[in-house]
Structures are given as structure tokens and as C-alpha cells.
């Protein structure tokens, strides 16, 4: 069965599927014992305990104890969280910005979920209420298809979660990398989908400072219809930082150091 799965570029399977294909009773002792034998031999690994799902481990992936996450993530999430998507630093890495070698795969979901530790791999879940509205692409990786936030939605998510992805510098580096292939339509769709004014103010300010004036104008058009108040560029606001400045166009408060950082990124 394992060879047959791998020949189809499939690595995830359910316990009842294993029993059916091997002529055993689902949930029966013979099936359980066979799974445990394969697990001890390192040929399979448990990916999820509830409604048990297992992963076939190809010999070349034995060192990691599991195949790469992008080979099986869509199979795992498709029926549990169909609007999931690869997000934040993991999405940035997919789009070609890999300054930060974050070890876990970050996935956006609609409700809290425990992290998955599979072999040496780890999947972390981040909650987003309006999950299904986020612009995504369904791209094929080396072995499987996967839902991934667009470049524009990725940068907007990173700005919202700046404290957990390495701060303003990390966000700015990634935004700078992705900027050349971002589009006004993509920015418009990401902003409308999120519909959170403070995050969009920060998004527009960062794009503007990095030289993305045309994209920033798209953000400004959306904000023109919204009620705004002055927001700190970095959250939480650093009350000990010196020289707080306010950009009137974006109603964003920032420091001279933050401005210099973005200026350096722009080149």
C-alpha cells in the first residue's frame, strides 16, 4: 500500500483506508499492530491523532521522520479547514523571500488548533476570523497542490503579526522583496478582504516608504472612504522611543529609527 500511495504522490492516509487496502478490519487489533510495526520501523509516522491520519515516510526523508509538509498539507486540511492557507514567513518563502529561516510551517486557519509535531517537522496554526475572504492562489509545489496567500495578502498578514515574525525589519525586508511583483489589483483585493483600517494604514505607509507609490495609492483610495485615527507603526507602541513623528497622509506615528530603517530598505 505504501508504495502505491507514493507512486501517486500521496503520503497521507487514514487508518480505515490502511485497513481496507490491507484486508484488515478497520480499528481492529490486526490493523493496529501492523501500523505500530510500520511506525517502529520508521516507514510511517502519525500526523494527527484524532481521526487518525498517518504519513508514509520515503527512505530519502527518513532523517526528518516525515515527508516535507508541502507534500501532504493540502490532503490533511482539505476536509477539516478547506479555506486554510500557507501564511506569513512560510508564504513569503514560497514567493521567494527567505531571509528568515523559521523552522515551523505557518498555516492560517479559522479556529484555534494545536501545533503539529511530525518527526522533526512542525506546523503552527494562526487564527484569522475572515479566513475565507483572503486572496489565495492554489499552486502546485514539487509533489502536491497547496493554498497560499497572494504576495499582497502575505505582506498585509505580516504587518498584522509583526511581533511574531521578527518585527518591522523582517516585514520590511520581505515587503521589499515582493514589491516588484505586487499589483494594484492584488493590493485592492487584499485590503478589501481584510477590512481592518489600522492594519491597512500601516500597509500603505510601508509600501509608500519602500517606493511602492502606485500600490500605496490603491491603499489610499480605500482608506479615503474609512474613518481613521492615528496608529503607531509598530505595535505595541514604544513609549520610550524618541522623536515620535506622524505621517499625515497615513495617520501613522513612527520614530526616526523606524524611518531610517525603511529608508535603508528602499535603497
Coordinates of C-alpha atoms in Angstrom, one line a residue:
X1 CA 0.0 0.0 0.0
X2 CA 2.8 2.5 0.9
X3 CA 4.5 2.1 -2.5
X4 CA 1.2 2.5 -4.2
X5 CA 0.5 5.8 -2.4
X6 CA 3.9 7.2 -3.1
X7 CA 3.6 6.3 -6.8
X8 CA 0.5 8.6 -6.8
X9 CA 2.4 11.3 -5.0
X10 CA 0.2 10.7 -2.0
X11 CA 1.7 10.4 1.5
X12 CA -1.3 10.9 3.9
X13 CA -3.7 8.1 4.6
X14 CA -6.4 7.3 7.1
X15 CA -6.4 4.3 9.4
X16 CA -9.5 2.9 7.9
X17 CA -8.0 3.3 4.4
X18 CA -5.0 1.3 5.5
X19 CA -7.2 -1.5 6.9
X20 CA -9.3 -1.7 3.8
X21 CA -6.3 -1.9 1.4
X22 CA -4.5 -4.5 3.5
X23 CA -7.6 -6.7 4.1
X24 CA -7.8 -6.0 7.8
X25 CA -10.8 -4.9 10.0
X26 CA -10.8 -1.1 10.5
X27 CA -9.9 -0.3 14.1
X28 CA -9.2 -4.0 14.8
X29 CA -6.1 -5.3 16.6
X30 CA -4.5 -6.7 13.4
X31 CA -4.7 -3.3 11.8
X32 CA -3.4 -1.5 14.9
X33 CA -0.5 -3.9 15.3
X34 CA 0.5 -3.5 11.6
X35 CA 0.5 0.2 11.9
X36 CA 2.6 0.1 15.0
X37 CA 5.1 -2.2 13.4
X38 CA 5.5 0.1 10.4
X39 CA 5.8 3.1 12.8
X40 CA 8.6 1.5 14.8
X41 CA 10.4 0.7 11.6
X42 CA 10.2 4.4 10.6
X43 CA 8.2 3.7 7.5
X44 CA 5.1 5.7 8.7
X45 CA 4.5 8.4 11.3
X46 CA 1.4 9.6 12.9
X47 CA 0.4 13.1 11.6
X48 CA -2.9 13.5 13.6
X49 CA -4.3 11.5 16.5
X50 CA -8.0 12.5 16.1
X51 CA -9.5 10.5 13.2
X52 CA -6.0 9.1 12.9
X53 CA -4.1 10.1 9.9
X54 CA -0.7 8.7 9.1
X55 CA 2.1 9.6 6.7
X56 CA 4.2 7.3 4.6
X57 CA 7.9 8.2 5.0
X58 CA 10.1 7.7 1.9
X59 CA 13.6 6.4 2.6
X60 CA 15.1 9.7 1.5
X61 CA 13.1 11.5 4.1
X62 CA 13.8 9.1 7.0
X63 CA 16.3 11.6 8.6
X64 CA 13.4 14.1 9.1
X65 CA 11.0 11.4 10.2
X66 CA 8.3 12.7 7.8
X67 CA 8.0 13.9 4.2
X68 CA 8.0 17.7 3.7
X69 CA 4.9 19.5 4.9
X70 CA 4.0 20.8 1.4
X71 CA 3.7 17.2 0.2
X72 CA 0.7 16.5 2.4
X73 CA -0.6 19.7 4.0
X74 CA -3.5 20.1 1.5
X75 CA -4.6 16.4 1.9
X76 CA -4.6 17.0 5.7
X77 CA -6.5 20.3 5.7
X78 CA -8.8 19.9 2.7
X79 CA -11.8 18.4 4.6
X80 CA -11.1 19.9 8.0
X81 CA -10.3 23.5 7.1
X82 CA -10.9 24.0 3.4
X83 CA -10.1 27.7 3.5
X84 CA -6.7 27.2 5.1
X85 CA -3.7 28.8 3.5
X86 CA 0.1 28.8 3.8
X87 CA 0.8 32.1 5.5
X88 CA 3.3 34.6 7.0
X89 CA 7.0 33.6 6.7
X90 CA 6.2 30.3 5.1
X91 CA 4.2 32.1 2.3
X92 CA 7.0 34.7 2.0
X93 CA 9.5 31.9 1.5
X94 CA 7.3 30.4 -1.2
X95 CA 7.2 33.7 -3.0
X96 CA 11.0 33.9 -2.9
X97 CA 11.8 35.9 0.2
X98 CA 13.7 33.6 2.6
X99 CA 15.8 35.9 4.8
X100 CA 14.4 34.3 7.9
X101 CA 14.9 30.5 8.3
X102 CA 11.9 29.9 10.5
X103 CA 11.8 26.2 11.3
X104 CA 8.0 25.8 11.5
X105 CA 5.4 25.9 8.7
X106 CA 2.9 28.7 9.4
X107 CA -0.7 28.0 8.3
X108 CA -3.7 30.3 8.7
X109 CA -7.0 28.7 10.0
X110 CA -10.3 29.9 11.3
X111 CA -10.2 28.5 14.8
X112 CA -7.5 27.6 17.3
X113 CA -5.7 24.4 16.6
X114 CA -2.8 22.7 18.4
X115 CA 0.6 22.8 16.6
X116 CA 1.6 19.6 14.9
X117 CA 4.9 18.0 15.5
X118 CA 5.6 15.3 12.9
X119 CA 9.1 13.8 13.0
X120 CA 11.4 16.8 13.0
X121 CA 8.8 18.9 11.3
X122 CA 6.4 21.4 13.0
X123 CA 3.3 23.1 11.7
X124 CA 2.0 26.1 13.6
X125 CA -1.6 27.5 13.2
X126 CA -2.5 31.1 13.3
X127 CA -6.2 32.1 13.6
X128 CA -7.9 34.6 11.3
X129 CA -11.7 35.2 11.5
X130 CA -12.3 36.2 7.9
X131 CA -10.2 33.4 6.6
X132 CA -12.2 32.6 3.5
X133 CA -12.1 36.1 2.2
X134 CA -8.3 36.3 2.0
X135 CA -7.0 36.2 -1.6
X136 CA -5.1 33.0 -2.2
X137 CA -3.6 31.0 -5.1
X138 CA -3.8 27.2 -5.4
X139 CA -0.3 26.4 -6.5
X140 CA 1.4 23.1 -7.2
X141 CA 4.7 22.6 -5.4
X142 CA 7.1 19.7 -6.1
X143 CA 4.6 17.0 -5.1
X144 CA 1.2 18.5 -4.4
X145 CA -1.0 21.5 -4.6
X146 CA -1.4 23.9 -1.7
X147 CA -3.4 27.1 -0.9
X148 CA -1.0 30.1 -0.4
X149 CA -1.8 33.7 0.4
X150 CA -1.1 36.1 -2.5
X151 CA 2.0 38.3 -2.2
X152 CA -0.1 41.3 -1.3
X153 CA -2.1 39.4 1.3
X154 CA 1.1 37.9 2.7
X155 CA 2.6 41.3 3.4
X156 CA -0.6 42.5 4.9
X157 CA -0.8 39.5 7.2
X158 CA 2.9 40.0 8.2
X159 CA 2.2 43.6 9.1
X160 CA -0.7 42.4 11.4
X161 CA 1.5 39.8 13.0
X162 CA 4.8 41.8 13.0
X163 CA 5.6 40.9 16.6
X164 CA 5.6 37.2 15.9
X165 CA 7.6 37.3 12.7
X166 CA 10.6 39.3 13.6
X167 CA 9.4 42.8 13.9
X168 CA 9.3 45.7 11.5
X169 CA 12.7 44.9 9.9
X170 CA 11.6 41.4 8.9
X171 CA 8.3 42.7 7.5
X172 CA 10.1 45.5 5.5
X173 CA 12.7 43.1 4.1
X174 CA 10.0 40.7 2.8
X175 CA 7.8 43.6 1.5
X176 CA 10.8 45.0 -0.4
X177 CA 11.5 41.5 -1.9
X178 CA 7.8 41.0 -3.0
X179 CA 7.1 44.6 -4.1
X180 CA 8.2 44.3 -7.8
X181 CA 5.6 41.6 -8.5
X182 CA 2.8 43.0 -6.4
X183 CA -0.1 44.6 -8.3
X184 CA -2.7 47.2 -7.7
X185 CA -5.5 44.7 -8.2
X186 CA -3.8 42.4 -5.7
X187 CA -3.4 45.2 -3.1
X188 CA -7.0 46.2 -3.6
X189 CA -8.3 42.7 -3.1
X190 CA -6.2 42.1 0.0
X191 CA -7.2 45.4 1.6
X192 CA -10.9 44.8 0.9
X193 CA -10.8 41.3 2.2
X194 CA -9.1 42.2 5.5
X195 CA -11.2 45.3 6.1
X196 CA -9.2 46.4 9.1
X197 CA -8.3 50.1 9.0
X198 CA -5.3 50.3 11.3
X199 CA -3.5 47.4 9.6
X200 CA -4.3 48.9 6.2
X201 CA -2.9 52.3 7.3
X202 CA 0.4 50.6 8.3
X203 CA 0.3 48.7 5.0
X204 CA 0.0 51.8 2.9
X205 CA 2.7 53.6 4.9
X206 CA 5.2 50.8 4.5
X207 CA 4.5 50.5 0.8
X208 CA 4.9 54.2 0.4
X209 CA 8.2 54.3 2.3
X210 CA 9.6 51.4 0.3
X211 CA 8.9 53.1 -3.0
X212 CA 5.7 51.4 -3.9
X213 CA 3.8 54.7 -4.6
X214 CA 1.4 53.2 -7.2
X215 CA 0.4 50.4 -4.9
X216 CA 0.2 52.8 -1.9
X217 CA -2.2 55.0 -3.9
X218 CA -4.5 52.0 -4.2
X219 CA -4.5 51.7 -0.4
X220 CA -5.1 55.4 0.0
X221 CA -8.2 55.2 -2.2
X222 CA -9.7 52.5 0.0
X223 CA -8.8 54.4 3.2
X224 CA -10.4 57.6 1.8
X225 CA -13.8 56.0 2.5
X226 CA -12.9 55.0 6.1
X227 CA -12.7 56.7 9.4
X228 CA -9.1 56.8 10.7
X229 CA -7.2 57.7 13.9
X230 CA -3.5 57.9 14.4
X231 CA -1.9 54.5 14.7
X232 CA 1.6 53.5 15.8
X233 CA 3.6 51.9 13.0
X234 CA 4.9 49.2 15.5
X235 CA 2.6 47.6 18.0
X236 CA 2.7 47.8 20.9
X237 CA 3.8 51.4 20.7
X238 CA 7.3 52.0 22.2
X239 CA 6.6 54.9 24.7
X240 CA 10.4 55.1 25.4
X241 CA 11.4 55.7 21.8
X242 CA 12.4 59.2 20.9
X243 CA 11.2 61.6 18.3
X244 CA 7.7 60.4 17.6
X245 CA 6.7 61.6 14.1
X246 CA 3.3 61.5 12.5
X247 CA 2.7 61.0 8.8
X248 CA -0.4 63.0 8.0
X249 CA -1.2 61.1 4.8
X250 CA -1.4 57.7 6.6
X251 CA -2.1 58.9 10.1
X252 CA 0.8 56.7 11.2
X253 CA 3.1 57.5 14.2
X254 CA 6.7 56.4 13.8
X255 CA 10.2 57.1 15.1
X256 CA 13.3 58.4 13.4
X257 CA 14.9 55.0 13.7
X258 CA 12.0 53.3 12.1
X259 CA 12.1 55.8 9.2
X260 CA 15.8 55.3 8.7
X261 CA 15.2 51.5 8.6
X262 CA 12.6 51.8 5.9
X263 CA 14.8 54.3 4.0
X264 CA 17.7 51.9 4.0
X265 CA 15.5 49.1 2.7
X266 CA 14.3 51.3 -0.2
X267 CA 17.9 52.0 -1.1

